PDB file of C-alpha atoms in Angstrom:
ATOM      1  CA  TYR N   1     -82.190 263.835  64.927  1.00  0.00           C
ATOM      2  CA  GLY N   2     -83.503 265.155  61.041  1.00  0.00           C
ATOM      3  CA  PHE N   3     -86.686 265.030  59.549  1.00  0.00           C
ATOM      4  CA  LYS N   4     -88.324 265.915  56.251  1.00  0.00           C
ATOM      5  CA  SER N   5     -91.163 266.782  55.146  1.00  0.00           C
ATOM      6  CA  HIS N   6     -92.992 267.508  51.567  1.00  0.00           C
ATOM      7  CA  SER N   7     -96.141 270.173  51.288  1.00  0.00           C
ATOM      8  CA  ALA N   8     -97.584 271.645  48.750  1.00  0.00           C
ATOM      9  CA  GLY N   9     -94.408 271.004  46.456  1.00  0.00           C
ATOM     10  CA  LYS N  10     -91.752 272.409  48.969  1.00  0.00           C
ATOM     11  CA  GLU N  11     -89.578 270.324  51.183  1.00  0.00           C
ATOM     12  CA  HIS N  12     -89.257 271.627  54.772  1.00  0.00           C
ATOM     13  CA  VAL N  13     -86.331 269.868  56.655  1.00  0.00           C
ATOM     14  CA  PHE N  14     -86.826 270.312  60.648  1.00  0.00           C
ATOM     15  CA  VAL N  15     -83.245 269.540  63.038  1.00  0.00           C
ATOM     16  CA  VAL N  16     -84.247 268.362  66.750  1.00  0.00           C
ATOM     17  CA  MET N  17     -81.288 268.201  68.851  1.00  0.00           C
ATOM     18  CA  ASN N  18     -81.019 267.765  72.446  1.00  0.00           C
ATOM     19  CA  SER N  19     -81.100 270.521  75.255  1.00  0.00           C
ATOM     20  CA  VAL N  20     -77.961 271.328  77.043  1.00  0.00           C
ATOM     21  CA  PHE N  21     -79.680 271.755  80.126  1.00  0.00           C
ATOM     22  CA  PRO N  22     -81.964 269.403  81.923  1.00  0.00           C
ATOM     23  CA  ALA N  23     -85.612 269.454  82.617  1.00  0.00           C
ATOM     24  CA  GLU N  24     -86.899 271.857  85.220  1.00  0.00           C
ATOM     25  CA  GLY N  25     -83.230 273.768  84.666  1.00  0.00           C
ATOM     26  CA  SER N  26     -84.593 276.940  85.780  1.00  0.00           C
ATOM     27  CA  LYS N  27     -85.481 276.141  89.190  1.00  0.00           C
ATOM     28  CA  PHE N  28     -81.597 275.308  89.969  1.00  0.00           C
ATOM     29  CA  ILE N  29     -79.471 276.570  87.423  1.00  0.00           C
ATOM     30  CA  SER N  30     -78.041 279.971  88.891  1.00  0.00           C
ATOM     31  CA  GLU N  31     -75.958 281.354  86.195  1.00  0.00           C
ATOM     32  CA  ARG N  32     -76.142 281.111  82.310  1.00  0.00           C
ATOM     33  CA  TYR N  33     -73.794 282.003  79.840  1.00  0.00           C
ATOM     34  CA  ASP N  34     -73.533 282.447  75.790  1.00  0.00           C
ATOM     35  CA  LEU N  35     -69.832 282.423  75.034  1.00  0.00           C
ATOM     36  CA  LYS N  36     -68.541 283.121  71.249  1.00  0.00           C
ATOM     37  CA  GLY N  37     -65.242 284.934  71.603  1.00  0.00           C
ATOM     38  CA  SER N  38     -66.927 288.461  70.382  1.00  0.00           C
ATOM     39  CA  THR N  39     -67.184 291.790  72.617  1.00  0.00           C
ATOM     40  CA  VAL N  40     -69.026 294.129  70.752  1.00  0.00           C
ATOM     41  CA  GLY N  41     -72.919 293.931  71.858  1.00  0.00           C
ATOM     42  CA  ARG N  42     -71.540 291.086  73.989  1.00  0.00           C
ATOM     43  CA  GLU N  43     -72.898 291.686  77.430  1.00  0.00           C
ATOM     44  CA  CYS N  44     -76.101 291.277  79.218  1.00  0.00           C
ATOM     45  CA  SER N  45     -77.982 294.787  79.895  1.00  0.00           C
ATOM     46  CA  GLU N  46     -78.982 295.757  84.067  1.00  0.00           C
ATOM     47  CA  GLU N  47     -82.998 295.711  82.747  1.00  0.00           C
ATOM     48  CA  GLU N  48     -82.447 291.997  81.515  1.00  0.00           C
ATOM     49  CA  LYS N  49     -80.706 291.179  84.741  1.00  0.00           C
ATOM     50  CA  LYS N  50     -83.298 292.983  86.703  1.00  0.00           C
ATOM     51  CA  LYS N  51     -86.064 291.344  84.950  1.00  0.00           C
ATOM     52  CA  LYS N  52     -84.935 287.842  84.645  1.00  0.00           C
ATOM     53  CA  GLY N  53     -82.905 287.183  87.939  1.00  0.00           C
ATOM     54  CA  SER N  54     -80.801 283.756  87.190  1.00  0.00           C
ATOM     55  CA  ASN N  55     -82.388 283.039  84.027  1.00  0.00           C
ATOM     56  CA  ALA N  56     -80.645 286.190  82.277  1.00  0.00           C
ATOM     57  CA  VAL N  57     -78.110 284.686  79.580  1.00  0.00           C
ATOM     58  CA  LEU N  58     -74.772 286.647  80.576  1.00  0.00           C
ATOM     59  CA  LYS N  59     -72.380 286.911  77.695  1.00  0.00           C
ATOM     60  CA  ASP N  60     -68.625 287.275  76.604  1.00  0.00           C
ATOM     61  CA  ASN N  61     -68.056 290.863  78.438  1.00  0.00           C
ATOM     62  CA  ASP N  62     -69.814 290.283  81.812  1.00  0.00           C
ATOM     63  CA  LEU N  63     -67.428 286.977  82.104  1.00  0.00           C
ATOM     64  CA  ALA N  64     -64.388 288.617  81.008  1.00  0.00           C
ATOM     65  CA  ARG N  65     -64.698 291.731  83.123  1.00  0.00           C
ATOM     66  CA  GLU N  66     -64.794 289.502  85.960  1.00  0.00           C
ATOM     67  CA  VAL N  67     -61.877 287.185  85.244  1.00  0.00           C
ATOM     68  CA  ASN N  68     -59.760 290.521  84.333  1.00  0.00           C
ATOM     69  CA  SER N  69     -60.718 291.747  87.683  1.00  0.00           C
ATOM     70  CA  MET N  70     -60.003 288.575  89.529  1.00  0.00           C
ATOM     71  CA  ARG N  71     -56.343 288.024  87.755  1.00  0.00           C
ATOM     72  CA  ARG N  72     -55.211 291.462  88.583  1.00  0.00           C
ATOM     73  CA  SER N  73     -56.403 291.118  92.507  1.00  0.00           C
ATOM     74  CA  GLN N  74     -55.568 287.155  93.238  1.00  0.00           C
ATOM     75  CA  SER N  75     -52.161 286.228  93.825  1.00  0.00           C
ATOM     76  CA  SER N  76     -50.002 284.177  90.754  1.00  0.00           C
ATOM     77  CA  ALA N  77     -48.865 281.634  93.315  1.00  0.00           C
ATOM     78  CA  SER N  78     -52.602 280.675  94.193  1.00  0.00           C
ATOM     79  CA  PHE N  79     -55.052 278.678  92.648  1.00  0.00           C
ATOM     80  CA  PRO N  80     -57.713 280.683  90.255  1.00  0.00           C
ATOM     81  CA  THR N  81     -60.974 280.707  91.655  1.00  0.00           C
ATOM     82  CA  TYR N  82     -62.550 282.824  89.011  1.00  0.00           C
ATOM     83  CA  GLY N  83     -64.396 282.330  85.461  1.00  0.00           C
ATOM     84  CA  ILE N  84     -65.475 279.180  84.821  1.00  0.00           C
ATOM     85  CA  ASN N  85     -63.327 276.820  87.446  1.00  0.00           C
ATOM     86  CA  ILE N  86     -63.021 273.324  86.617  1.00  0.00           C
ATOM     87  CA  GLY N  87     -59.367 272.457  87.375  1.00  0.00           C
ATOM     88  CA  ALA N  88     -56.281 271.854  84.836  1.00  0.00           C
ATOM     89  CA  ARG N  89     -57.758 268.240  83.922  1.00  0.00           C
ATOM     90  CA  GLY N  90     -61.230 269.630  83.288  1.00  0.00           C
ATOM     91  CA  LYS N  91     -59.936 272.309  81.413  1.00  0.00           C
ATOM     92  CA  ALA N  92     -57.598 270.555  79.130  1.00  0.00           C
ATOM     93  CA  ALA N  93     -60.265 267.757  78.317  1.00  0.00           C
ATOM     94  CA  LEU N  94     -62.666 270.501  77.566  1.00  0.00           C
ATOM     95  CA  LEU N  95     -60.076 272.235  75.203  1.00  0.00           C
ATOM     96  CA  THR N  96     -59.354 269.063  73.242  1.00  0.00           C
ATOM     97  CA  GLN N  97     -62.978 268.464  72.630  1.00  0.00           C
ATOM     98  CA  LEU N  98     -63.464 271.978  71.277  1.00  0.00           C
ATOM     99  CA  ARG N  99     -60.999 271.859  69.133  1.00  0.00           C
ATOM    100  CA  ARG N 100     -62.085 268.542  67.524  1.00  0.00           C
ATOM    101  CA  ASP N 101     -65.375 270.180  67.509  1.00  0.00           C
ATOM    102  CA  VAL N 102     -64.625 273.929  66.020  1.00  0.00           C
ATOM    103  CA  THR N 103     -62.511 272.296  63.584  1.00  0.00           C
ATOM    104  CA  PHE N 104     -65.139 269.852  61.891  1.00  0.00           C
ATOM    105  CA  LEU N 105     -67.683 272.941  61.921  1.00  0.00           C
ATOM    106  CA  GLN N 106     -64.826 275.031  60.051  1.00  0.00           C
ATOM    107  CA  ASP N 107     -64.609 272.580  57.730  1.00  0.00           C
ATOM    108  CA  CYS N 108     -68.100 272.838  57.265  1.00  0.00           C
ATOM    109  CA  SER N 109     -68.041 276.629  56.776  1.00  0.00           C
ATOM    110  CA  VAL N 110     -70.440 277.936  59.596  1.00  0.00           C
ATOM    111  CA  MET N 111     -70.048 280.275  62.319  1.00  0.00           C
ATOM    112  CA  ASP N 112     -71.515 282.369  64.571  1.00  0.00           C
ATOM    113  CA  TYR N 113     -71.772 279.271  67.122  1.00  0.00           C
ATOM    114  CA  SER N 114     -71.443 279.620  71.192  1.00  0.00           C
ATOM    115  CA  LEU N 115     -70.897 277.917  73.939  1.00  0.00           C
ATOM    116  CA  LEU N 116     -73.965 277.533  76.010  1.00  0.00           C
ATOM    117  CA  VAL N 117     -72.775 277.239  79.995  1.00  0.00           C
ATOM    118  CA  GLY N 118     -75.201 277.022  83.071  1.00  0.00           C
ATOM    119  CA  VAL N 119     -73.891 276.768  86.392  1.00  0.00           C
ATOM    120  CA  VAL N 120     -75.616 275.467  89.395  1.00  0.00           C
ATOM    121  CA  ASN N 121     -74.034 276.104  92.650  1.00  0.00           C
ATOM    122  CA  LEU N 122     -74.221 272.965  94.995  1.00  0.00           C
ATOM    123  CA  GLU N 123     -73.717 274.894  98.517  1.00  0.00           C
ATOM    124  CA  GLY N 124     -77.418 276.324  98.197  1.00  0.00           C
ATOM    125  CA  LYS N 125     -75.956 279.838  98.668  1.00  0.00           C
ATOM    126  CA  ALA N 126     -76.337 282.629  96.292  1.00  0.00           C
ATOM    127  CA  ILE N 127     -73.022 282.944  93.878  1.00  0.00           C
ATOM    128  CA  VAL N 128     -72.377 286.409  94.688  1.00  0.00           C
ATOM    129  CA  PRO N 129     -70.378 288.207  91.805  1.00  0.00           C
ATOM    130  CA  PHE N 130     -66.829 289.748  92.115  1.00  0.00           C
ATOM    131  CA  ASN N 131     -67.250 293.336  93.273  1.00  0.00           C
ATOM    132  CA  PHE N 132     -64.790 295.360  91.778  1.00  0.00           C
ATOM    133  CA  ALA N 133     -64.442 298.245  94.437  1.00  0.00           C
ATOM    134  CA  SER N 134     -65.167 296.281  97.747  1.00  0.00           C
ATOM    135  CA  ASP N 135     -64.326 297.314 100.923  1.00  0.00           C
ATOM    136  CA  LYS N 136     -61.494 294.619 101.551  1.00  0.00           C
ATOM    137  CA  SER N 137     -59.623 295.879  98.918  1.00  0.00           C
ATOM    138  CA  ARG N 138     -59.737 299.414  99.521  1.00  0.00           C
ATOM    139  CA  ARG N 139     -58.646 298.538 102.812  1.00  0.00           C
ATOM    140  CA  ARG N 140     -55.509 295.992 101.303  1.00  0.00           C
ATOM    141  CA  MET N 141     -54.243 299.551  99.562  1.00  0.00           C
ATOM    142  CA  LYS N 142     -54.791 301.645 102.665  1.00  0.00           C
ATOM    143  CA  ARG N 143     -51.779 299.545 104.433  1.00  0.00           C
ATOM    144  CA  ASN N 144     -49.762 300.923 106.873  1.00  0.00           C
ATOM    145  CA  GLY N 145     -45.874 300.661 107.531  1.00  0.00           C
ATOM    146  CA  HIS N 146     -46.427 297.697 110.159  1.00  0.00           C
ATOM    147  CA  GLU N 147     -48.977 295.943 108.087  1.00  0.00           C
ATOM    148  CA  ARG N 148     -46.544 295.985 105.018  1.00  0.00           C
ATOM    149  CA  ILE N 149     -43.835 294.562 107.284  1.00  0.00           C
ATOM    150  CA  ILE N 150     -46.248 292.009 108.536  1.00  0.00           C
ATOM    151  CA  ALA N 151     -47.069 291.187 105.111  1.00  0.00           C
ATOM    152  CA  CYS N 152     -43.624 290.524 103.891  1.00  0.00           C
ATOM    153  CA  MET N 153     -42.901 288.167 106.829  1.00  0.00           C
ATOM    154  CA  ALA N 154     -45.900 285.867 106.225  1.00  0.00           C
ATOM    155  CA  THR N 155     -44.779 284.884 102.696  1.00  0.00           C
ATOM    156  CA  PRO N 156     -41.904 282.740 103.367  1.00  0.00           C
ATOM    157  CA  LEU N 157     -43.662 281.110 106.161  1.00  0.00           C
ATOM    158  CA  GLY N 158     -47.067 281.170 103.790  1.00  0.00           C
ATOM    159  CA  HIS N 159     -43.987 278.989 101.507  1.00  0.00           C
ATOM    160  CA  LEU N 160     -43.227 276.857 103.864  1.00  0.00           C
ATOM    161  CA  SER N 161     -46.652 275.919 104.614  1.00  0.00           C
ATOM    162  CA  ALA N 162     -48.075 275.703 101.405  1.00  0.00           C
ATOM    163  CA  PRO N 163     -47.391 271.784 100.778  1.00  0.00           C
ATOM    164  CA  PRO N 164     -49.551 270.775 104.086  1.00  0.00           C
ATOM    165  CA  ILE N 165     -52.066 273.267 103.028  1.00  0.00           C
ATOM    166  CA  TYR N 166     -52.193 272.102  99.626  1.00  0.00           C
ATOM    167  CA  LEU N 167     -52.527 268.289 100.521  1.00  0.00           C
ATOM    168  CA  GLY N 168     -55.205 269.358 103.646  1.00  0.00           C
ATOM    169  CA  LYS N 169     -57.429 271.193  99.966  1.00  0.00           C
ATOM    170  CA  LYS N 170     -57.065 268.401  98.105  1.00  0.00           C
ATOM    171  CA  LEU N 171     -58.249 265.702 101.077  1.00  0.00           C
ATOM    172  CA  ILE N 172     -60.996 268.398 101.651  1.00  0.00           C
ATOM    173  CA  SER N 173     -61.809 268.757  98.152  1.00  0.00           C
ATOM    174  CA  ALA N 174     -62.105 265.014  97.373  1.00  0.00           C
ATOM    175  CA  TRP N 175     -64.210 264.261 100.297  1.00  0.00           C
ATOM    176  CA  GLU N 176     -66.681 267.126  99.187  1.00  0.00           C
ATOM    177  CA  ASN N 177     -67.108 265.608  95.772  1.00  0.00           C
ATOM    178  CA  MET N 178     -67.771 261.949  96.892  1.00  0.00           C
ATOM    179  CA  LEU N 179     -70.094 263.615  99.309  1.00  0.00           C
ATOM    180  CA  SER N 180     -72.048 265.728  96.717  1.00  0.00           C
ATOM    181  CA  THR N 181     -71.974 262.977  94.676  1.00  0.00           C
ATOM    182  CA  VAL N 182     -73.781 260.843  96.941  1.00  0.00           C
ATOM    183  CA  LEU N 183     -76.338 263.179  97.555  1.00  0.00           C
ATOM    184  CA  THR N 184     -77.023 264.467  94.365  1.00  0.00           C
ATOM    185  CA  LEU N 185     -77.475 261.320  92.255  1.00  0.00           C
ATOM    186  CA  PRO N 186     -79.988 261.429  90.600  1.00  0.00           C
ATOM    187  CA  PHE N 187     -80.123 265.293  90.358  1.00  0.00           C
ATOM    188  CA  PRO N 188     -82.627 266.727  92.300  1.00  0.00           C
ATOM    189  CA  TYR N 189     -85.499 267.698  89.847  1.00  0.00           C
ATOM    190  CA  TYR N 190     -88.432 266.298  88.628  1.00  0.00           C
ATOM    191  CA  GLY N 191     -87.953 263.583  86.213  1.00  0.00           C
ATOM    192  CA  ALA N 192     -84.398 263.659  86.613  1.00  0.00           C
ATOM    193  CA  GLY N 193     -84.208 259.511  85.923  1.00  0.00           C
ATOM    194  CA  ASP N 194     -86.018 260.185  82.730  1.00  0.00           C
ATOM    195  CA  CYS N 195     -84.930 263.149  81.342  1.00  0.00           C
ATOM    196  CA  GLY N 196     -81.091 263.459  81.836  1.00  0.00           C
ATOM    197  CA  VAL N 197     -78.853 265.584  79.777  1.00  0.00           C
ATOM    198  CA  ASP N 198     -76.976 262.816  77.492  1.00  0.00           C
ATOM    199  CA  GLY N 199     -74.641 265.128  75.674  1.00  0.00           C
ATOM    200  CA  GLY N 200     -71.433 263.231  76.281  1.00  0.00           C
ATOM    201  CA  ALA N 201     -68.783 263.084  79.055  1.00  0.00           C
ATOM    202  CA  LEU N 202     -68.284 266.668  79.224  1.00  0.00           C
ATOM    203  CA  SER N 203     -71.524 268.068  78.692  1.00  0.00           C
ATOM    204  CA  ILE N 204     -71.797 267.619  82.547  1.00  0.00           C
ATOM    205  CA  ILE N 205     -68.495 269.111  84.867  1.00  0.00           C
ATOM    206  CA  ARG N 206     -67.886 269.192  88.172  1.00  0.00           C
ATOM    207  CA  GLY N 207     -65.765 272.196  89.212  1.00  0.00           C
ATOM    208  CA  ARG N 208     -66.204 275.500  91.546  1.00  0.00           C
ATOM    209  CA  ARG N 209     -67.741 278.905  91.162  1.00  0.00           C
ATOM    210  CA  LEU N 210     -66.280 282.041  93.044  1.00  0.00           C
ATOM    211  CA  GLY N 211     -65.418 279.621  95.901  1.00  0.00           C
ATOM    212  CA  HIS N 212     -68.077 277.497  95.759  1.00  0.00           C
ATOM    213  CA  ARG N 213     -68.772 273.681  94.681  1.00  0.00           C
ATOM    214  CA  ALA N 214     -70.697 273.753  91.220  1.00  0.00           C
ATOM    215  CA  ILE N 215     -71.931 271.994  88.178  1.00  0.00           C
ATOM    216  CA  TYR N 216     -71.168 273.289  85.113  1.00  0.00           C
ATOM    217  CA  TYR N 217     -73.498 272.300  82.079  1.00  0.00           C
ATOM    218  CA  MET N 218     -71.905 273.218  78.827  1.00  0.00           C
ATOM    219  CA  GLY N 219     -72.901 272.279  75.030  1.00  0.00           C
ATOM    220  CA  VAL N 220     -72.098 274.066  71.501  1.00  0.00           C
ATOM    221  CA  ILE N 221     -75.318 275.985  70.218  1.00  0.00           C
ATOM    222  CA  ASP N 222     -76.332 277.544  67.209  1.00  0.00           C
ATOM    223  CA  PHE N 223     -74.243 275.719  64.642  1.00  0.00           C
ATOM    224  CA  LEU N 224     -75.878 276.245  61.531  1.00  0.00           C
ATOM    225  CA  GLN N 225     -75.497 279.181  60.212  1.00  0.00           C
ATOM    226  CA  PRO N 226     -73.045 279.190  56.927  1.00  0.00           C
ATOM    227  CA  TRP N 227     -70.677 281.792  55.609  1.00  0.00           C
ATOM    228  CA  THR N 228     -72.725 283.227  52.892  1.00  0.00           C
ATOM    229  CA  VAL N 229     -72.099 286.472  50.930  1.00  0.00           C
ATOM    230  CA  SER N 230     -74.513 288.557  53.051  1.00  0.00           C
ATOM    231  CA  LYS N 231     -72.433 287.218  56.515  1.00  0.00           C
ATOM    232  CA  VAL N 232     -69.414 288.897  53.880  1.00  0.00           C
ATOM    233  CA  LEU N 233     -71.363 292.299  53.238  1.00  0.00           C
ATOM    234  CA  GLU N 234     -72.318 292.469  57.090  1.00  0.00           C
ATOM    235  CA  ARG N 235     -68.814 292.136  58.210  1.00  0.00           C
ATOM    236  CA  ASP N 236     -67.878 294.797  55.876  1.00  0.00           C
ATOM    237  CA  ILE N 237     -70.617 297.143  56.248  1.00  0.00           C
ATOM    238  CA  LYS N 238     -70.192 297.165  59.893  1.00  0.00           C
ATOM    239  CA  GLY N 239     -66.131 297.751  59.309  1.00  0.00           C
ATOM    240  CA  LEU N 240     -67.062 300.543  57.428  1.00  0.00           C
ATOM    241  CA  LEU N 241     -69.077 302.006  60.055  1.00  0.00           C
ATOM    242  CA  GLY N 242     -66.441 302.108  62.764  1.00  0.00           C
ATOM    243  CA  TYR N 243     -66.788 298.756  64.578  1.00  0.00           C
ATOM    244  CA  ASP N 244     -63.769 296.482  64.896  1.00  0.00           C
ATOM    245  CA  THR N 245     -64.063 293.564  62.413  1.00  0.00           C
ATOM    246  CA  LYS N 246     -61.930 291.116  64.535  1.00  0.00           C
ATOM    247  CA  ALA N 247     -64.444 292.122  67.499  1.00  0.00           C
ATOM    248  CA  ILE N 248     -68.027 291.527  65.672  1.00  0.00           C
ATOM    249  CA  SER N 249     -69.689 288.135  66.160  1.00  0.00           C
ATOM    250  CA  CYS N 250     -69.516 288.002  62.253  1.00  0.00           C
ATOM    251  CA  ASN N 251     -66.407 286.522  61.497  1.00  0.00           C
ATOM    252  CA  ALA N 252     -65.088 284.383  58.185  1.00  0.00           C
ATOM    253  CA  PRO N 253     -64.948 280.492  60.172  1.00  0.00           C
ATOM    254  CA  LYS N 254     -61.232 279.940  60.440  1.00  0.00           C
ATOM    255  CA  ASP N 255     -61.170 283.665  62.368  1.00  0.00           C
ATOM    256  CA  TYR N 256     -64.494 282.662  64.444  1.00  0.00           C
ATOM    257  CA  ALA N 257     -62.950 279.438  65.401  1.00  0.00           C
ATOM    258  CA  ALA N 258     -59.558 280.694  66.625  1.00  0.00           C
ATOM    259  CA  ARG N 259     -60.978 283.432  68.760  1.00  0.00           C
ATOM    260  CA  PHE N 260     -63.792 280.813  70.157  1.00  0.00           C
ATOM    261  CA  LEU N 261     -61.282 278.914  71.270  1.00  0.00           C
ATOM    262  CA  ASP N 262     -58.595 281.744  72.313  1.00  0.00           C
ATOM    263  CA  PHE N 263     -61.661 283.556  74.672  1.00  0.00           C
ATOM    264  CA  ILE N 264     -62.612 279.762  76.016  1.00  0.00           C
ATOM    265  CA  ASP N 265     -59.155 279.154  76.877  1.00  0.00           C
ATOM    266  CA  SER N 266     -58.719 282.498  78.376  1.00  0.00           C
ATOM    267  CA  HIS N 267     -62.076 282.555  80.962  1.00  0.00           C
ATOM    268  CA  VAL N 268     -61.900 278.458  81.928  1.00  0.00           C
ATOM    269  CA  THR N 269     -59.388 277.997  84.887  1.00  0.00           C
TER     270      THR N 269
END
């Protein structure tokens, strides 16, 4: 929506946009991310996490650390459960739409936008971030010879049992999704029938978050910053100060768009 106002000989333009998160969202959104694809200064401080709890805004480096660590520890044959976990079909649909949106923003010569993500845990359990030095991983490193032999024998047995296990998981997942749909429509917050999020089919996506069934609220925000001379100077000055100009937020629209899409592609599973 747009509105123009004239006062004291000046023209003021107000832009009103839909909220990515629904009303009362702070009561049930357990995690929120602001993702740009840049890495310089893109992390949530421990002070903010302690002060704001689930209302703290996590950023690119927070998600990247989790994904990189879990990608190394998880078997390549298993389905990924880390990152923004919405499945192959959901990821393909999301990236297709983001490519269209980003192409438009690039044509408009704007940058500095980000993908805002809100996570709702449907199982009512606290989502525990990945523990980089868990006891389980340490025990795995201390396996003795007998345990290694058993592990080697378990691999072919695992391959033989994979098809029925896969079908079983699919059936369980379908049942959980159907049940959660029935139980969460209308969504359990005040005014859900009147104040829902209407940002298109991909603004609300069902998926999983670290093994728990979840709903993701998503939307591209802060897309009104044009690529101006001052932004060119900002990039160049930061480069002279020793910052990696490919990693800072301030980048030309074409470079910004490519980096943004690459990051989302790498951290959505």
